[in-house]
């Protein structure tokens, strides 16, 4: 039997999706007639219909992060777990690369032992997140991979603003031919950062060059190294390299060393994230600081408000990033 969604209930009752959701979530601002209409429709559609929720769910919170919990993801997950502990909530963790292919979301709404979820860079398609929302299950997305509907709560960093500030720093130092080692082409963060880079270049009348842009499927140190090699082997090589994250910037530093290039005298290199790694390189990396721990804390705050049935005025929260200038960037080389 196909699962029944909030949309199906709205269609059956002639009510709006928002009204049906308020009834299912146990909110008080609906009439008794409306509540009775929805509950009758639920009873008529059977067990496959979304379950009405009464008091705030008190079960553990599912934290799904289907990636290795090192640096970037580890900081977010640790922050989420610590903040949930302050709210006296236990964590059910789904993490690691093996969890990437596990079908977790479809069963969440039917689990009586889970009260809500925080989904970190979820690999599932948007349609699956929408189905979870339609079943009235409370969740928050951290660092969404794709564009989300307006009514799905999420927390992310200001990718566009951070990238624009970083590129402006290089442009103000005289750089115009700048290689971009981009992240996965289907990630929302990649789109935002590329738009920020392009905006800063357009401020000085420079169009982004397709020759100087490379995407990778996995933003690792090794892939940063391989892409940087190709960019530095161009006949007219770039004077600066901007990497999707600090790991790939470290790979770019290695490629520069192999070619006898001094950073930053011959080549400027910059990253993104401001992980501990960015301060362990020689020279230390210019980068953009993402508020990773604050993203975790904010996700928990939003989820707690959802569980308390509060109306959220800001469903898509974007936290500020900060340019951190260190020794890996400098003036454009005088050739």
XYZ file of C-alpha atoms in Angstrom:
335
model
C 0.000 0.000 0.000
C 1.360 3.447 -0.930
C 2.001 5.794 1.979
C -0.479 8.605 2.463
C 0.990 12.096 2.793
C -0.172 15.386 4.248
C -0.928 16.459 0.674
C -3.256 13.475 0.273
C -5.080 14.424 3.470
C -5.367 18.023 2.304
C -6.839 16.831 -0.987
C -9.300 14.511 0.790
C -10.524 17.183 3.212
C -10.334 20.249 0.981
C -8.086 21.954 3.540
C -4.669 23.511 3.050
C -1.489 21.546 3.727
C -0.605 24.015 6.498
C -3.949 23.460 8.239
C -3.664 19.676 8.046
C -0.098 19.895 9.424
C -1.291 22.005 12.366
C -3.865 19.339 13.255
C -1.345 16.487 12.961
C 1.173 18.402 15.073
C -1.373 18.955 17.835
C -1.389 22.741 17.556
C -4.250 24.615 19.230
C -4.964 27.237 16.554
C -7.505 25.148 14.578
C -11.267 24.787 15.065
C -12.795 21.626 16.528
C -14.683 21.026 13.278
C -11.449 21.205 11.267
C -9.644 18.889 13.686
C -12.467 16.353 13.532
C -12.481 16.506 9.713
C -8.765 15.711 9.505
C -8.880 12.956 12.126
C -11.769 11.269 10.333
C -9.778 11.359 7.098
C -6.782 9.821 8.895
C -8.986 7.058 10.294
C -10.476 6.409 6.868
C -7.087 6.182 5.181
C -5.747 3.719 7.733
C -2.325 2.991 9.187
C -0.439 4.347 6.194
C -1.608 7.894 6.961
C 0.597 10.320 8.925
C 0.119 9.909 12.652
C -1.320 12.836 14.637
C 1.153 14.002 17.241
C 0.116 14.917 20.746
C 2.638 15.961 23.371
C 6.172 16.819 22.376
C 8.049 13.651 21.317
C 10.520 12.696 24.043
C 12.549 10.034 22.245
C 16.205 10.306 21.171
C 17.209 12.450 18.214
C 18.537 10.771 15.085
C 21.702 12.510 13.891
C 22.505 11.400 10.343
C 25.912 12.273 8.917
C 26.859 9.631 6.316
C 30.516 10.701 6.100
C 33.732 10.063 8.021
C 33.586 12.085 11.233
C 36.894 13.879 10.793
C 37.540 17.627 11.128
C 34.621 19.263 9.244
C 31.839 16.749 9.962
C 33.234 15.748 13.332
C 33.032 19.329 14.599
C 29.385 19.639 13.558
C 28.329 16.262 14.992
C 30.165 16.889 18.278
C 28.464 20.253 18.629
C 25.045 18.740 17.892
C 25.581 15.946 20.450
C 26.818 18.315 23.152
C 23.909 20.704 22.623
C 21.356 17.885 22.624
C 22.821 16.711 25.952
C 22.050 20.138 27.404
C 18.429 19.489 26.412
C 18.602 16.036 28.041
C 18.225 14.307 24.670
C 20.033 11.136 23.677
C 21.473 10.637 20.201
C 20.881 7.863 17.699
C 23.829 8.219 15.321
C 23.886 7.177 11.666
C 27.388 8.037 10.446
C 30.297 6.891 8.315
C 30.540 6.242 4.605
C 28.790 2.870 4.992
C 25.693 4.766 6.195
C 25.517 6.728 2.933
C 23.622 3.978 1.153
C 21.413 3.012 4.089
C 17.725 3.796 3.624
C 17.144 5.709 6.865
C 14.726 8.533 6.042
C 11.695 6.515 4.833
C 11.369 4.762 8.187
C 11.966 7.722 10.507
C 8.378 8.963 10.681
C 7.154 5.518 11.677
C 9.614 5.065 14.563
C 8.096 5.575 17.994
C 11.567 5.563 19.593
C 12.845 8.643 17.711
C 11.540 12.135 18.432
C 13.175 14.078 15.595
C 16.257 14.261 13.391
C 19.186 16.429 12.370
C 20.402 15.599 8.866
C 23.899 16.794 7.938
C 24.564 17.282 4.214
C 21.963 14.603 3.422
C 22.697 12.699 0.192
C 19.023 11.806 -0.246
C 17.112 13.602 -3.035
C 14.939 16.577 -2.089
C 11.816 14.528 -2.846
C 12.651 12.174 0.014
C 13.030 15.101 2.430
C 9.689 16.476 1.248
C 8.002 13.134 1.916
C 9.417 13.151 5.450
C 8.125 16.683 5.963
C 4.684 15.733 4.622
C 4.405 12.989 7.232
C 4.754 15.617 9.969
C 8.150 14.394 11.215
C 10.302 17.179 12.782
C 13.811 17.538 11.350
C 16.456 20.134 10.509
C 18.986 19.992 7.673
C 22.548 21.203 8.249
C 24.485 22.333 5.167
C 21.896 21.202 2.592
C 23.297 19.585 -0.534
C 20.465 20.832 -2.771
C 17.876 23.631 -2.788
C 15.205 22.960 -0.157
C 11.531 23.957 -0.084
C 10.837 27.118 1.892
C 9.170 25.235 4.750
C 12.006 22.789 5.472
C 14.195 24.083 8.312
C 17.901 24.328 7.549
C 21.172 25.856 8.729
C 24.110 26.711 6.486
C 27.042 29.083 6.205
C 27.115 32.185 4.013
C 28.973 30.515 1.128
C 28.404 33.312 -1.398
C 29.522 36.099 0.921
C 32.577 34.198 2.136
C 33.730 33.308 -1.374
C 33.216 36.848 -2.613
C 35.259 38.258 0.253
C 38.077 35.786 -0.407
C 38.172 36.512 -4.135
C 38.044 40.262 -3.462
C 41.125 39.855 -1.263
C 43.002 38.250 -4.175
C 41.706 40.770 -6.716
C 42.808 43.651 -4.490
C 46.271 42.049 -4.424
C 46.392 42.321 -8.229
C 45.385 38.759 -9.201
C 43.203 38.333 -12.264
C 44.096 34.847 -13.535
C 42.823 32.731 -10.639
C 42.368 28.967 -10.772
C 39.366 27.540 -8.946
C 39.501 24.003 -7.560
C 35.767 23.537 -7.063
C 33.813 20.992 -5.052
C 31.117 18.616 -6.319
C 29.158 20.353 -9.072
C 25.796 19.225 -7.645
C 26.333 20.695 -4.158
C 24.529 23.887 -3.160
C 27.700 25.114 -1.431
C 29.617 24.834 -4.719
C 27.030 26.961 -6.506
C 27.113 29.639 -3.818
C 30.901 29.854 -3.751
C 31.267 29.945 -7.523
C 28.731 32.768 -7.659
C 30.713 34.642 -5.012
C 33.987 34.202 -6.896
C 32.370 35.391 -10.123
C 30.845 38.442 -8.422
C 34.226 39.601 -7.108
C 35.853 39.150 -10.519
C 33.060 41.040 -12.263
C 33.677 43.974 -9.921
C 36.956 44.518 -11.793
C 35.589 43.622 -15.234
C 36.947 40.059 -15.408
C 34.847 37.157 -16.673
C 35.469 33.722 -15.089
C 37.489 31.474 -17.403
C 36.237 27.930 -18.031
C 39.871 26.902 -18.502
C 40.620 27.852 -14.899
C 37.680 26.020 -13.289
C 37.840 22.363 -12.275
C 35.283 20.379 -10.233
C 35.914 17.246 -8.180
C 33.448 14.644 -6.909
C 35.247 14.245 -3.572
C 36.953 17.316 -2.022
C 40.049 15.494 -0.733
C 43.711 16.464 -0.394
C 44.679 14.073 -3.195
C 42.089 15.505 -5.596
C 43.231 19.025 -4.739
C 46.769 17.993 -5.613
C 45.764 16.400 -8.927
C 43.639 19.357 -10.052
C 46.285 21.887 -9.000
C 48.861 20.015 -11.092
C 46.684 20.368 -14.185
C 46.076 24.053 -13.573
C 49.751 24.787 -12.924
C 50.738 22.929 -16.111
C 48.745 25.340 -18.283
C 50.870 27.352 -20.696
C 49.566 30.524 -19.050
C 49.324 29.287 -15.483
C 47.223 31.036 -12.837
C 48.834 33.366 -10.312
C 46.525 32.139 -7.550
C 44.570 28.980 -6.683
C 41.365 28.946 -4.639
C 40.270 25.548 -3.317
C 36.815 24.377 -2.233
C 38.169 23.488 1.197
C 41.373 23.520 3.234
C 42.148 19.881 2.414
C 42.292 20.562 -1.314
C 44.322 23.715 -0.668
C 46.903 21.537 1.105
C 47.061 19.388 -2.035
C 47.587 22.548 -4.079
C 50.514 23.541 -1.834
C 52.107 20.158 -2.554
C 51.695 20.614 -6.326
C 53.278 24.065 -6.077
C 56.276 22.721 -4.141
C 56.857 19.996 -6.745
C 57.131 22.690 -9.415
C 59.553 24.765 -7.373
C 57.017 27.548 -6.869
C 57.304 29.647 -3.752
C 54.006 30.398 -1.958
C 53.059 33.222 -1.917
C 55.875 34.876 -3.938
C 55.163 32.880 -7.123
C 51.665 31.611 -6.386
C 48.939 32.452 -3.870
C 46.849 29.590 -2.438
C 43.643 29.824 -0.389
C 41.168 27.382 1.128
C 37.790 27.383 2.851
C 36.558 26.186 6.308
C 39.456 27.227 8.628
C 40.082 23.762 9.993
C 43.061 23.145 12.316
C 44.801 21.903 9.181
C 44.951 25.458 7.811
C 47.299 26.468 10.645
C 49.510 23.391 10.311
C 50.762 24.152 6.785
C 53.825 26.127 5.782
C 52.938 28.794 4.963
C 49.722 28.917 6.990
C 46.621 29.058 4.809
C 44.480 32.044 3.993
C 40.943 30.685 4.271
C 37.299 31.431 5.077
C 36.116 30.451 8.522
C 32.830 28.571 8.665
C 31.035 28.592 12.065
C 30.799 24.786 12.127
C 30.087 24.383 15.837
C 27.544 27.196 15.802
C 25.821 25.487 12.860
C 25.373 22.417 15.061
C 24.084 24.452 17.986
C 21.664 26.388 15.798
C 20.315 23.169 14.268
C 19.464 21.867 17.735
C 17.830 25.186 18.663
C 15.611 25.062 15.573
C 14.693 21.425 16.208
C 13.769 22.113 19.833
C 11.497 24.917 18.686
C 9.848 22.597 16.174
C 9.319 20.005 18.899
C 7.815 22.692 21.142
C 5.364 23.596 18.326
C 6.741 27.127 17.997
C 6.219 28.941 14.717
C 9.621 29.549 13.104
C 9.953 32.932 11.422
C 13.312 32.042 9.865
C 13.343 28.513 8.493
C 16.525 28.899 6.423
C 19.238 30.249 8.727
C 22.510 31.375 7.113
C 25.390 32.040 9.503
C 28.135 34.535 8.714
C 31.551 33.454 7.458
C 34.835 35.287 8.071
C 37.880 35.837 5.865
C 41.097 34.811 7.644
C 44.181 36.185 5.860
C 47.417 34.317 6.546
C 50.761 33.887 4.809
C 49.729 31.773 1.783
C 48.415 34.741 -0.220
C 50.257 37.817 -1.391
C 50.620 40.296 -4.263
C 50.439 39.093 -7.844
C 53.918 37.983 -9.064
C 55.838 40.485 -11.170
C 56.651 38.456 -14.260
